[in-house]
XYZ file of C-alpha atoms in Angstrom:
161
model
C 3.439 -127.723 -38.350
C 4.667 -129.859 -41.239
C 6.185 -133.292 -40.991
C 9.650 -132.035 -41.240
C 9.351 -129.641 -38.426
C 7.697 -132.410 -36.290
C 10.601 -134.734 -37.062
C 13.111 -131.946 -36.124
C 11.375 -131.382 -32.730
C 11.290 -135.166 -32.027
C 15.104 -135.251 -32.887
C 15.852 -132.400 -30.483
C 13.820 -134.160 -27.730
C 15.549 -137.530 -28.379
C 18.976 -135.910 -28.164
C 18.160 -134.070 -24.889
C 16.210 -136.780 -23.133
C 18.162 -139.932 -23.971
C 20.568 -139.375 -20.980
C 17.517 -139.794 -18.651
C 16.167 -142.974 -20.070
C 16.510 -145.766 -17.500
C 17.069 -143.218 -14.690
C 15.011 -142.753 -11.596
C 13.646 -139.145 -11.060
C 15.400 -137.972 -7.879
C 13.753 -134.563 -7.753
C 12.598 -131.658 -9.827
C 12.917 -127.874 -9.480
C 10.719 -125.028 -10.564
C 11.443 -121.278 -10.423
C 10.008 -118.663 -8.130
C 10.231 -114.759 -8.650
C 10.523 -112.202 -5.850
C 7.830 -109.548 -6.138
C 8.515 -105.863 -4.896
C 6.311 -106.505 -1.748
C 8.918 -109.221 -0.746
C 6.697 -112.251 -1.544
C 7.605 -115.058 -3.783
C 5.423 -116.539 -6.479
C 5.754 -119.537 -8.919
C 7.254 -118.448 -12.219
C 6.206 -121.278 -14.804
C 7.886 -119.330 -17.680
C 11.204 -120.684 -16.541
C 11.993 -124.295 -17.065
C 11.215 -127.239 -14.908
C 14.482 -128.993 -14.081
C 14.002 -132.834 -13.892
C 17.021 -134.561 -12.114
C 17.593 -138.198 -12.466
C 20.103 -140.466 -10.625
C 23.627 -140.629 -11.960
C 23.846 -136.768 -12.101
C 21.642 -136.393 -15.179
C 19.114 -133.570 -15.745
C 16.827 -132.092 -18.260
C 15.359 -128.648 -18.312
C 12.087 -128.186 -20.170
C 10.345 -124.870 -21.256
C 7.449 -124.133 -23.375
C 6.798 -120.652 -24.780
C 4.732 -119.053 -27.478
C 2.411 -121.405 -29.334
C 4.662 -124.347 -29.722
C 8.410 -123.353 -29.000
C 10.109 -126.102 -26.911
C 13.411 -125.209 -25.106
C 15.478 -128.076 -23.759
C 18.821 -128.167 -22.026
C 20.849 -130.574 -20.065
C 22.300 -127.978 -17.694
C 20.994 -125.080 -15.634
C 21.034 -122.491 -18.429
C 17.835 -120.482 -19.080
C 15.956 -119.861 -22.346
C 15.921 -116.102 -21.882
C 17.636 -113.499 -19.611
C 15.665 -112.907 -16.461
C 16.890 -109.236 -16.476
C 16.743 -107.630 -13.065
C 14.307 -110.311 -11.693
C 15.313 -112.151 -8.471
C 14.671 -115.754 -8.763
C 15.085 -118.869 -6.743
C 14.698 -122.661 -7.384
C 12.127 -124.598 -5.377
C 12.730 -128.403 -5.142
C 9.517 -130.558 -5.563
C 7.161 -127.577 -5.396
C 4.400 -128.845 -7.495
C 2.338 -131.227 -5.530
C 0.380 -132.843 -8.290
C 3.516 -134.222 -9.827
C 5.627 -135.241 -6.727
C 4.277 -138.927 -7.431
C 6.867 -138.928 -10.352
C 9.770 -138.747 -7.883
C 11.371 -142.332 -7.675
C 10.029 -143.504 -10.869
C 12.099 -144.707 -13.713
C 11.948 -142.789 -17.072
C 11.215 -145.426 -19.717
C 10.565 -143.212 -22.667
C 9.613 -139.744 -23.864
C 6.922 -138.792 -26.410
C 5.782 -135.589 -28.149
C 1.936 -135.086 -28.003
C -0.403 -133.151 -30.195
C -2.050 -130.257 -28.350
C -5.469 -128.699 -29.049
C -5.825 -125.273 -30.628
C -8.359 -123.640 -33.051
C -8.583 -120.314 -34.704
C -12.023 -119.077 -35.883
C -13.393 -122.725 -35.511
C -10.463 -124.223 -37.592
C -8.296 -126.811 -35.861
C -4.500 -125.992 -35.892
C -1.957 -128.756 -35.662
C 0.245 -127.902 -32.756
C 2.538 -130.321 -30.883
C 2.732 -128.983 -27.278
C 2.813 -131.918 -24.926
C 5.905 -133.700 -23.669
C 5.110 -136.934 -21.954
C 7.527 -138.973 -19.851
C 6.581 -142.774 -19.629
C 7.220 -143.703 -16.105
C 6.476 -146.892 -14.105
C 2.829 -147.066 -14.876
C 2.512 -143.313 -14.638
C 2.928 -140.544 -17.189
C 4.526 -137.169 -16.399
C 3.286 -134.423 -18.713
C 4.943 -130.991 -19.200
C 2.686 -128.984 -21.653
C 2.306 -125.554 -23.043
C -0.042 -123.658 -20.799
C -0.423 -120.491 -22.850
C 3.261 -119.292 -22.903
C 4.391 -121.142 -19.858
C 4.754 -124.667 -18.506
C 1.848 -126.746 -17.178
C 2.158 -130.071 -15.445
C 0.131 -133.163 -14.854
C 0.912 -136.608 -13.548
C -1.420 -139.271 -15.172
C -2.213 -142.564 -13.517
C -3.518 -143.931 -16.960
C -1.994 -143.177 -20.299
C -3.165 -139.777 -21.586
C -5.425 -139.583 -24.491
C -4.359 -137.981 -27.709
C -1.925 -138.335 -30.655
C 1.629 -139.022 -29.715
C 5.014 -139.557 -31.443
C 7.637 -141.570 -29.692
C 10.911 -139.707 -29.292
C 12.860 -142.300 -27.091
């Protein structure tokens, strides 16, 4: 990814995430899909919705190699067709520690990828700087992955807000 494309992605992140800067995370929601046998399962292909106080929100969804979709409403990046979905509040235990924290900034991070032993430049990590914690939403092979770090994560980052 060239410098112009990285800058474009940073600008999109800045525009979408600025309304959350200085806001406390009240909750997040992730999607579940209903299977034919009547059971529900996580569906990380759909966005995580991060809700801040003051009626602010940001939906984040990674797909393909480095496609990032962001929205400040409950729209979806693709049609779910005939799938039955529901939204589960605070359903990812490893990131519930972000609830109540103030979003102080957002950065785009470089991911790791290689093809035939050759490193590929790919920017697939979105990191929210919280109160001494870092909430990461990353591309986990065509779907969202999540981590909450208690120390600043390693890697190359570009500040967006």
